PDB file of C-alpha atoms and ligand atoms in Angstrom:
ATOM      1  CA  UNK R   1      82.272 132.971  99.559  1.00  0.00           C
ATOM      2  CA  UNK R   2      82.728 130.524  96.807  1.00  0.00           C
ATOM      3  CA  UNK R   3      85.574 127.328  96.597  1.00  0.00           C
ATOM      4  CA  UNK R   4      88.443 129.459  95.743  1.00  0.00           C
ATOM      5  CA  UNK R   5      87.949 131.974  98.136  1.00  0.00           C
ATOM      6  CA  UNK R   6      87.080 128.890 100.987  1.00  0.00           C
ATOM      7  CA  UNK R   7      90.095 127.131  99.653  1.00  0.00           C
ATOM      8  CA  UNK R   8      92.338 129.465 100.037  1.00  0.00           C
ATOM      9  CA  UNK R   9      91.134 131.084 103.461  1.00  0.00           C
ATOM     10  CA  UNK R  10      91.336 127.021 104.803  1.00  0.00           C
ATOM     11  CA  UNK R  11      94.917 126.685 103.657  1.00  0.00           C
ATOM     12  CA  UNK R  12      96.205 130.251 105.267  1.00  0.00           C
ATOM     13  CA  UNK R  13      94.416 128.564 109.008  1.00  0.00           C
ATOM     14  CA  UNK R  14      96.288 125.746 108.115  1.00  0.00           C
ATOM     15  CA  UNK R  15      99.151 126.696 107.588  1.00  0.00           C
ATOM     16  CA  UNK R  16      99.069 129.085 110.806  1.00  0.00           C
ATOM     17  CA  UNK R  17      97.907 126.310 113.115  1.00  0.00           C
ATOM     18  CA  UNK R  18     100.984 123.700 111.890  1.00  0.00           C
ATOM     19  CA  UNK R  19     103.573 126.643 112.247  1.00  0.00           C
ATOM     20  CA  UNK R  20     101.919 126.937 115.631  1.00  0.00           C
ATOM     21  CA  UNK R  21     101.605 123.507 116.479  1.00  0.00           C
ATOM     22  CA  UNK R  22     105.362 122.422 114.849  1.00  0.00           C
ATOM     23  CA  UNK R  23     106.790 125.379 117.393  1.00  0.00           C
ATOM     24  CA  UNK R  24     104.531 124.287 120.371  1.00  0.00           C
ATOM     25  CA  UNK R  25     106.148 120.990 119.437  1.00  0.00           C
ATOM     26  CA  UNK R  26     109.113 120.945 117.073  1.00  0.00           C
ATOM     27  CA  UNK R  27     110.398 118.076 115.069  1.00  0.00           C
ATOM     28  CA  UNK R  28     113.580 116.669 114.138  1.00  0.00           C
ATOM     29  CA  UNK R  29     113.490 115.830 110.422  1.00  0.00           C
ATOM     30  CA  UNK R  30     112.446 117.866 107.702  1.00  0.00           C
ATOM     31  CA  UNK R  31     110.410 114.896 106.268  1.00  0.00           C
ATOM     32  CA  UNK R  32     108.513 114.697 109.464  1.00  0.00           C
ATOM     33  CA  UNK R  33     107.645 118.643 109.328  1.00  0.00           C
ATOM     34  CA  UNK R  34     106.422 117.995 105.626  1.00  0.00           C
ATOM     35  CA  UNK R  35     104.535 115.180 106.358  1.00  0.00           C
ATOM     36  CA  UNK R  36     102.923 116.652 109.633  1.00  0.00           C
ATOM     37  CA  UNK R  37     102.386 120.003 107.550  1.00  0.00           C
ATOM     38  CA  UNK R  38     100.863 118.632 104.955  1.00  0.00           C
ATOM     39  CA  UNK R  39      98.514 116.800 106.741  1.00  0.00           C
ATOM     40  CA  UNK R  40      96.987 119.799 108.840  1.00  0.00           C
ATOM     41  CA  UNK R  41      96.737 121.726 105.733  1.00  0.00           C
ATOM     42  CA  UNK R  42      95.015 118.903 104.045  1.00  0.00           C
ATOM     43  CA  UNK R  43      92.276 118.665 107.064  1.00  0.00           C
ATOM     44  CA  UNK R  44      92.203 122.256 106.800  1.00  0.00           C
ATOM     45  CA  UNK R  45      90.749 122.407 103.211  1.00  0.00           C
ATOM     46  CA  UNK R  46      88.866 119.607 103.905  1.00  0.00           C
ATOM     47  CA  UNK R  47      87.208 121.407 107.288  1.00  0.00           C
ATOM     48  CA  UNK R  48      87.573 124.577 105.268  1.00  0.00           C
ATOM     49  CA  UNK R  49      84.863 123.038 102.172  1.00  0.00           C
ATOM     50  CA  UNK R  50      82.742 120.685 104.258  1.00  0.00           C
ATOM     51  CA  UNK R  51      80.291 123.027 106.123  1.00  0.00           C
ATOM     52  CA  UNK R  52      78.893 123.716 102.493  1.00  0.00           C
ATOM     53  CA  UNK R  53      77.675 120.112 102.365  1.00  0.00           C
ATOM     54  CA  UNK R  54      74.369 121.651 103.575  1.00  0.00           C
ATOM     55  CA  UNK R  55      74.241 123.624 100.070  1.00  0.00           C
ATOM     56  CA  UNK R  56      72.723 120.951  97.395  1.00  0.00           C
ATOM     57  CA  UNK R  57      75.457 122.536  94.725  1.00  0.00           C
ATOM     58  CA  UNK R  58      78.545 123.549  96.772  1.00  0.00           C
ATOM     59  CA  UNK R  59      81.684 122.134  95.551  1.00  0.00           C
ATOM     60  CA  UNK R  60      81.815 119.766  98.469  1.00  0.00           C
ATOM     61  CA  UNK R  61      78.347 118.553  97.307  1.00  0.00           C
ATOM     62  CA  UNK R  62      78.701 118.154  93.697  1.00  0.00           C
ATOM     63  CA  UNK R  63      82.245 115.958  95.007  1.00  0.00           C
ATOM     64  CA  UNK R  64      79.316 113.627  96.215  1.00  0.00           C
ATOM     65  CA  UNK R  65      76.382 113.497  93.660  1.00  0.00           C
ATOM     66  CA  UNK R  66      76.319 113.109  90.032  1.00  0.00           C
ATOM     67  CA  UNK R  67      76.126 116.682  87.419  1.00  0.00           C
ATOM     68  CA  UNK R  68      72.545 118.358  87.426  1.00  0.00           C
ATOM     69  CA  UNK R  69      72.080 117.242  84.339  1.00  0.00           C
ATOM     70  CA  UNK R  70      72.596 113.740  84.862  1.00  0.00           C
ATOM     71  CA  UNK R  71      70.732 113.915  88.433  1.00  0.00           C
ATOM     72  CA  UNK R  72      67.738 115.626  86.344  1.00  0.00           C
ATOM     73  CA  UNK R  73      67.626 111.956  83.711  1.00  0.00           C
ATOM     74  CA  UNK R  74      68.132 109.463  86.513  1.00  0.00           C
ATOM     75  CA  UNK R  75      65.048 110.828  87.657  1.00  0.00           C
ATOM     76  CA  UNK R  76      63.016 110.799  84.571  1.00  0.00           C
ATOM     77  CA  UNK R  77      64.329 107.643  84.384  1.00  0.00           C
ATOM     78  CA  UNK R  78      63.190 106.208  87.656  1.00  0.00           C
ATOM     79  CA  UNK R  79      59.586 107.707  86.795  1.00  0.00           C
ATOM     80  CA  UNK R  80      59.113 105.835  83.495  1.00  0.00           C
ATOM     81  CA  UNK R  81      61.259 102.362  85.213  1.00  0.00           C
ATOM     82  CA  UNK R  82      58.885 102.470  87.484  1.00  0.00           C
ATOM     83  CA  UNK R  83      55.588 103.279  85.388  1.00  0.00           C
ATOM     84  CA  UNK R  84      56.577 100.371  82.841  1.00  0.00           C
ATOM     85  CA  UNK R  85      57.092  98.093  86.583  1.00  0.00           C
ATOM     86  CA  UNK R  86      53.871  99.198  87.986  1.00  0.00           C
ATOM     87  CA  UNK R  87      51.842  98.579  84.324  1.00  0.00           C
ATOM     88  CA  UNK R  88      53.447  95.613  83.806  1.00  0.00           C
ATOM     89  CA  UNK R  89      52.367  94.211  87.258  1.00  0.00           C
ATOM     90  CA  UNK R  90      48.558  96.023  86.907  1.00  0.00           C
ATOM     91  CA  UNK R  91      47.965  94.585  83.762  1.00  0.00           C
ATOM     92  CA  UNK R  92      48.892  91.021  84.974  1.00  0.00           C
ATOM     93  CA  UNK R  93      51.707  90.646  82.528  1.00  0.00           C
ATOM     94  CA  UNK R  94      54.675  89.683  84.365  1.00  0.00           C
ATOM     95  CA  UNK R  95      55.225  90.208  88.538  1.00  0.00           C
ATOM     96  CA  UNK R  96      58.807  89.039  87.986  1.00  0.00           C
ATOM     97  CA  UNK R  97      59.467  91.413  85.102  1.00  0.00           C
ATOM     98  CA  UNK R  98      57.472  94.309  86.745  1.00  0.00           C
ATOM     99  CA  UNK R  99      59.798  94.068  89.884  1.00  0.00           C
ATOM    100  CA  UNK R 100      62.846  94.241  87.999  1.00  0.00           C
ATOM    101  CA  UNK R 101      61.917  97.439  86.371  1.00  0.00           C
ATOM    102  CA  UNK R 102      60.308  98.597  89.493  1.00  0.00           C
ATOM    103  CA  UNK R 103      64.207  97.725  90.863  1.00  0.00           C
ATOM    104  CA  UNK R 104      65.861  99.523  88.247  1.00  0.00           C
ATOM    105  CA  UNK R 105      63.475 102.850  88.624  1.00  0.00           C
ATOM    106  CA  UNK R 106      64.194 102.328  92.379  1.00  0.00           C
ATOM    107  CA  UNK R 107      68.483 102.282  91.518  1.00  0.00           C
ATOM    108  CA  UNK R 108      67.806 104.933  88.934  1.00  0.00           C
ATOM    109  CA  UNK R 109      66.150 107.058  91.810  1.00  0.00           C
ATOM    110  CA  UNK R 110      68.670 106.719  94.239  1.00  0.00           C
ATOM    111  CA  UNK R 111      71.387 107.558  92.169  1.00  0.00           C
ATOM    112  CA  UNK R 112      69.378 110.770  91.773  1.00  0.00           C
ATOM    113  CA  UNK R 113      69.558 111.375  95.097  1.00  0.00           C
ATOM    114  CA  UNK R 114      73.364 109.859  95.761  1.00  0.00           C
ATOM    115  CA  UNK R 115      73.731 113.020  98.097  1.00  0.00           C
ATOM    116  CA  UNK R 116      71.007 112.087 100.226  1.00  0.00           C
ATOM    117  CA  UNK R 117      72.150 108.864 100.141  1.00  0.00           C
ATOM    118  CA  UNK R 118      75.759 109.188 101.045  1.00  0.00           C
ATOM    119  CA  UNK R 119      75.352 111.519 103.957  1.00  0.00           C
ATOM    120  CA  UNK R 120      72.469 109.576 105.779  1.00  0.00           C
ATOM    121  CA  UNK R 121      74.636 106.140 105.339  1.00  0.00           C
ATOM    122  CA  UNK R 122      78.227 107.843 106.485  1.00  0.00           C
ATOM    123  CA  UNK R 123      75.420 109.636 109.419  1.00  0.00           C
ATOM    124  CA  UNK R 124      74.856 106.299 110.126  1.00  0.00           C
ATOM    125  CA  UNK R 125      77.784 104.481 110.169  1.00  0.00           C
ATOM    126  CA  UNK R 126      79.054 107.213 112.722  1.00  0.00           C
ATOM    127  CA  UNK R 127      76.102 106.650 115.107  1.00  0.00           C
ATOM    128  CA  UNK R 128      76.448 102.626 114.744  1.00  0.00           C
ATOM    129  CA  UNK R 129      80.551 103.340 115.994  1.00  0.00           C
ATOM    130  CA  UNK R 130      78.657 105.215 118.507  1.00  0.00           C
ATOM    131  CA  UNK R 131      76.704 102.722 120.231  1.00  0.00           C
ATOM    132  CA  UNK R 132      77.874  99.344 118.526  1.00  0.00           C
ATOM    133  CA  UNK R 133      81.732 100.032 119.166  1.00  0.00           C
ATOM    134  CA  UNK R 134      81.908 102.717 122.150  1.00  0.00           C
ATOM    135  CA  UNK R 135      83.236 105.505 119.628  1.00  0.00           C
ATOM    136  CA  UNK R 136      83.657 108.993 120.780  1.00  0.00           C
ATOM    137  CA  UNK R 137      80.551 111.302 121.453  1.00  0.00           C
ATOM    138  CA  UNK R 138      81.844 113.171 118.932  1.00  0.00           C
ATOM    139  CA  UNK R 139      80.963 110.579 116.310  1.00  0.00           C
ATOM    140  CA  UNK R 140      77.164 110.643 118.206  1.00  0.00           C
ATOM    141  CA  UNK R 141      77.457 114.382 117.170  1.00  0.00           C
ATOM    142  CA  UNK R 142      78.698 114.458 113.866  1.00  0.00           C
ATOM    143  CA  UNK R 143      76.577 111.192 112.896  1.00  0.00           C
ATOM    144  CA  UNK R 144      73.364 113.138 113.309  1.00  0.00           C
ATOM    145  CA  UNK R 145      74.500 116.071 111.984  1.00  0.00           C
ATOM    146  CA  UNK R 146      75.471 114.349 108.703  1.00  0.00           C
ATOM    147  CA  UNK R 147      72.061 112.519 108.697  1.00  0.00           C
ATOM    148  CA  UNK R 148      70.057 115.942 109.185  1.00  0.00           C
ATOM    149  CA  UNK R 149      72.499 117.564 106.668  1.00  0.00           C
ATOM    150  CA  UNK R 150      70.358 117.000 103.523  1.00  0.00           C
ATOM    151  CA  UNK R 151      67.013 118.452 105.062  1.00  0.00           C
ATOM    152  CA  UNK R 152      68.620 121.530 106.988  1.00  0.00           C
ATOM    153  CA  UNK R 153      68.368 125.292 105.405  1.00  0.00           C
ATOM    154  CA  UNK R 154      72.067 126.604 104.188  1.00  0.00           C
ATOM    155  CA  UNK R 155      73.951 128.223 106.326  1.00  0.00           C
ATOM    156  CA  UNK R 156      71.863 127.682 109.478  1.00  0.00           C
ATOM    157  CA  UNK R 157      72.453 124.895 111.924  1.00  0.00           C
ATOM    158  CA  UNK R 158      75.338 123.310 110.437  1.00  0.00           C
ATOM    159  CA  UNK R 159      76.774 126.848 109.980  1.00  0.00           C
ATOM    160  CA  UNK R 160      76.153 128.009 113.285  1.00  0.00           C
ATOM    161  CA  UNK R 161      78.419 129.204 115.879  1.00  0.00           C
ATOM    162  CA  UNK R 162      77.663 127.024 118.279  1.00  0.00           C
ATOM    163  CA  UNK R 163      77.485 123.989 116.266  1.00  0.00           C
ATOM    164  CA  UNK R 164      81.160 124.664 115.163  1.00  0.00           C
ATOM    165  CA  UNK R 165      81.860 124.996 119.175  1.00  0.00           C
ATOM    166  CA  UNK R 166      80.567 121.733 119.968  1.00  0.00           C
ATOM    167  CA  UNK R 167      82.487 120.111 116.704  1.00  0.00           C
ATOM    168  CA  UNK R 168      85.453 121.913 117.894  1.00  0.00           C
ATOM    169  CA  UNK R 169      85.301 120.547 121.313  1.00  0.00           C
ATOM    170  CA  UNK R 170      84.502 117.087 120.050  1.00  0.00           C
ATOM    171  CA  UNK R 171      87.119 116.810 117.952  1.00  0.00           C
ATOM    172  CA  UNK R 172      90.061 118.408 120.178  1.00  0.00           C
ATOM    173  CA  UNK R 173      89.043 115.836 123.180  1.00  0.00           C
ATOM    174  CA  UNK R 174      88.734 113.029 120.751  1.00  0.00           C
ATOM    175  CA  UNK R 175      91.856 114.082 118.853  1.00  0.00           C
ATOM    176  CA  UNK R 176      93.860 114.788 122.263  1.00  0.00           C
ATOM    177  CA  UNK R 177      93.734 110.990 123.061  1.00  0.00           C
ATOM    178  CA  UNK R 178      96.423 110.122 120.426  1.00  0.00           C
ATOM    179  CA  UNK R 179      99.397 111.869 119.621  1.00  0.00           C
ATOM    180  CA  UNK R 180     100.894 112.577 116.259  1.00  0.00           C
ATOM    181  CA  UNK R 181      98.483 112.377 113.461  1.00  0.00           C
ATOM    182  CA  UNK R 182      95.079 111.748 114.570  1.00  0.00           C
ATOM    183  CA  UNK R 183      95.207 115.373 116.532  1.00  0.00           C
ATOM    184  CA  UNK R 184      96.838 116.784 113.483  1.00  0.00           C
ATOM    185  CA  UNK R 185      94.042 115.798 111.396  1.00  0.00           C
ATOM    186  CA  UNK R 186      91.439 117.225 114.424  1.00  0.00           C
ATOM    187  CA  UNK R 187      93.324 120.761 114.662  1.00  0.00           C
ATOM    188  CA  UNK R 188      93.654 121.062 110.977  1.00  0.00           C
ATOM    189  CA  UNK R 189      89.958 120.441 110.592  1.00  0.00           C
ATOM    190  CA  UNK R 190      88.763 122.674 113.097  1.00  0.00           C
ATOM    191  CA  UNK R 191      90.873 125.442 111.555  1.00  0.00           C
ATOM    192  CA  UNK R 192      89.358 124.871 108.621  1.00  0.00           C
ATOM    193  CA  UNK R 193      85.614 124.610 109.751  1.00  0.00           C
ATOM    194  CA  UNK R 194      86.402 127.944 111.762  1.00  0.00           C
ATOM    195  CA  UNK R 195      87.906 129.608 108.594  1.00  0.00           C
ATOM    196  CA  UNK R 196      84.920 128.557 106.134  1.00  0.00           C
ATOM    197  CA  UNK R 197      82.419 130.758 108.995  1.00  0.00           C
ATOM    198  CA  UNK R 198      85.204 133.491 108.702  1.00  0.00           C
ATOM    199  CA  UNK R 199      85.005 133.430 105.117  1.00  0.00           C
ATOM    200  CA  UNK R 200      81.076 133.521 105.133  1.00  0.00           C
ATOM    201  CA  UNK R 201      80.586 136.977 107.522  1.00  0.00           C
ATOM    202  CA  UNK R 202      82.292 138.964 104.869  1.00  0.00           C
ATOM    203  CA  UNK R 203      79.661 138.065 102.236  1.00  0.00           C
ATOM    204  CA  UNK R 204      75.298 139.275 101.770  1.00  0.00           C
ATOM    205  CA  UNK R 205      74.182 136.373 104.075  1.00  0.00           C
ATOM    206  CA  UNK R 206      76.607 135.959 106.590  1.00  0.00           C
ATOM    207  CA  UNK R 207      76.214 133.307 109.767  1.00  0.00           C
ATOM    208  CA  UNK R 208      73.561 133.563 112.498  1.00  0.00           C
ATOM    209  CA  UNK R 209      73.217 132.098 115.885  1.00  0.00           C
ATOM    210  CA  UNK R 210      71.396 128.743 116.153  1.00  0.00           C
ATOM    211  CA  UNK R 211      69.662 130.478 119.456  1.00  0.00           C
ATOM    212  CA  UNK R 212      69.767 133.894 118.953  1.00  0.00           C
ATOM    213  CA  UNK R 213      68.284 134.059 115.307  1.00  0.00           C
ATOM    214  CA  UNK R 214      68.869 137.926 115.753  1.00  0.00           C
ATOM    215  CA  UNK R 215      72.649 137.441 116.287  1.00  0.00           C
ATOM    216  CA  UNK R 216      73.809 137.874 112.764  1.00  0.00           C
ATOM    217  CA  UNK R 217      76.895 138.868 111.404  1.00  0.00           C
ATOM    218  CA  UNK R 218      76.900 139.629 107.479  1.00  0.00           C
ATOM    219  CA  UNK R 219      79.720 142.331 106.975  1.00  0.00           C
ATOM    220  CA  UNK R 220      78.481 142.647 103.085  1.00  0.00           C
ATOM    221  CA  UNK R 221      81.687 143.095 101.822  1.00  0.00           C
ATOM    222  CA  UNK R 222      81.960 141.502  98.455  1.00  0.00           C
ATOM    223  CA  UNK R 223      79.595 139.010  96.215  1.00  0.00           C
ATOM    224  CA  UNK R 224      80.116 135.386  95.777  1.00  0.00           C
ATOM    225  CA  UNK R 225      82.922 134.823  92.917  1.00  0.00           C
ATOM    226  CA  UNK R 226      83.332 138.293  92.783  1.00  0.00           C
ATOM    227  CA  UNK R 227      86.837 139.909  91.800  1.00  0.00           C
ATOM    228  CA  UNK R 228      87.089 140.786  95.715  1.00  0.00           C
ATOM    229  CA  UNK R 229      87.057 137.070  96.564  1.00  0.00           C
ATOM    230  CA  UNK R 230      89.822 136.439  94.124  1.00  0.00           C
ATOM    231  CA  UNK R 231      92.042 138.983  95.464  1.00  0.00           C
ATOM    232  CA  UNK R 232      91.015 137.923  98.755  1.00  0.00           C
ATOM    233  CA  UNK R 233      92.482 134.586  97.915  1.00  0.00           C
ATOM    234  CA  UNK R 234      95.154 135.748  96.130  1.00  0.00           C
ATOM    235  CA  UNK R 235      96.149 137.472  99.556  1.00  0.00           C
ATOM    236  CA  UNK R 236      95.635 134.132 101.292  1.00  0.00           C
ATOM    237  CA  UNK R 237      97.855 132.752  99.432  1.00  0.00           C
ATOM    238  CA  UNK R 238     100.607 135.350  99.841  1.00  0.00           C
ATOM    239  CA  UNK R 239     100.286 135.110 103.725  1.00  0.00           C
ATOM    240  CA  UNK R 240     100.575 131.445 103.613  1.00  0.00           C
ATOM    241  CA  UNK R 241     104.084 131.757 101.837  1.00  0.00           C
ATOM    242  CA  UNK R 242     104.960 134.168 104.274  1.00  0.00           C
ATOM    243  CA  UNK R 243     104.225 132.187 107.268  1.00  0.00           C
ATOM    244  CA  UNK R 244     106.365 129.129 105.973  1.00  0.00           C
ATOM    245  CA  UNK R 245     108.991 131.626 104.742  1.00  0.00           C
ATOM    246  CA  UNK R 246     108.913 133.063 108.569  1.00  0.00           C
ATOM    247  CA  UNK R 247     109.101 129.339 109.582  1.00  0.00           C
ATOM    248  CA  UNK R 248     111.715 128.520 107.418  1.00  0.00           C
ATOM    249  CA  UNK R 249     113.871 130.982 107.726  1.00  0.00           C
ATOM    250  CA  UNK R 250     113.343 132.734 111.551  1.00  0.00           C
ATOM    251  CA  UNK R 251     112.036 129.425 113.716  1.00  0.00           C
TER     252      UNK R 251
HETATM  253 ZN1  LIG O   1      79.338 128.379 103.758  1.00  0.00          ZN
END
């Protein structure tokens, strides 16, 4: 499944779990139920896009890194930055003006790789909250999984069962320690995550098990993009209008 279709299938869980979550616990103004709406749904998409992070093109990806294109001169870039550095400091010319073009080829490299370097700083970030400032084990979690997330396969740990049961977990304990918006954003998320590995068993690859490789469920419905995911969305869509309507209207 492909944005639209993950979109769409993240917005339809979120919009279920506030209708459930605004009946578990209704509240008084209209403004309120926007604002507490909208925020689950946003988590939603959010949880519903992010499991693709482990795909070097995915939407949530590309939100991260610069076009191919651009990654594909950075890098020549970097090569020759650093051949002119490394001949300039060979040849005895210059050491000062070798390591500034040695610096630039270095820059010019890393934006290459902004990806890379985005999820292994916010990986650790999360793991410095974990043992600098006490955070949440869930942090621990999610800190390693972001910095493994740019060397893992697509669509196997990160898109594993049990790694969304863990997150899940993590996330409802953490979030279940503050009221109001901070579980919001944790139930909308893990709606979201959940809805993504929905989305992904109706298409050629499906999910596996991270421990039983042989568990896998691919229902080979429909191919990526494909006019089946549209409708599919389209659908999604529907039954997210209906929901509210019901809300509206019934509750
Ligand atoms: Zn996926």
């Amino acid at each position: 499944m492909n944005k639209q279709g993950h979109s769409a299938l993240a917005l339809l869980a979120g919009s279920a779990t506030s209708v459930a979550a605004l009946t578990a616990s209704p509240m008084s103004t209209t403004l309120e139920v926007i604002g507490f709406a909208g925020v689950i749904c946003a988590a939603s998409i959010m949880g519903g896009l992010a499991p693709d992070l482990d795909h070097k093109t995915s939407t949530a990806s590309q939100k991260i890194q610069l076009s191919s294109g651009k990654r594909k001169l950075m890098r020549a870039l970097s090569g020759i930055f650093l051949f002119i550095g490394f001949v300039l400091i060979l040849l005895g010319y210059s050491i000062q003006a070798g390591a500034i073009w040695i610096g630039a080829g270095i820059m010019a490299g890393c934006l290459a790789r902004l990806r890379t370097i985005i999820l292994i700083a916010s990986g650790t970030l999360m793991l410095m909250g974990y043992f600098v400032y006490d955070w949440h084990w869930v942090a621990l979690f999610t800190g390693i999984a972001l910095l493994i997330m740019p060397f893992v396969k697509h669509r196997w740990i990160i898109h594993s069962p049990e790694f969304a049961i863990v997150l899940s977990l993590g996330l409802f304990i953490f979030g279940s320690q503050y009221s109001g918006w901070v579980m919001a954003s944790c139930l909308g998320f893990i709606a979201g995550w959940w809805s993504h590995l929905f989305g992904d068993i109706f298409g050629n690859d499906g999910i596996r098990s991270l421990f039983v490789p042989k568990f896998k469920i691919a229902l080979r419905l429909f191919d990526n993009g494909g006019a089946a995911e549209r409708m599919i969305s389209k659908l999604c869509h529907l039954l997210s209008i209906v929901i509210w309507g019901i809300y509206g209207f019934v509750l």
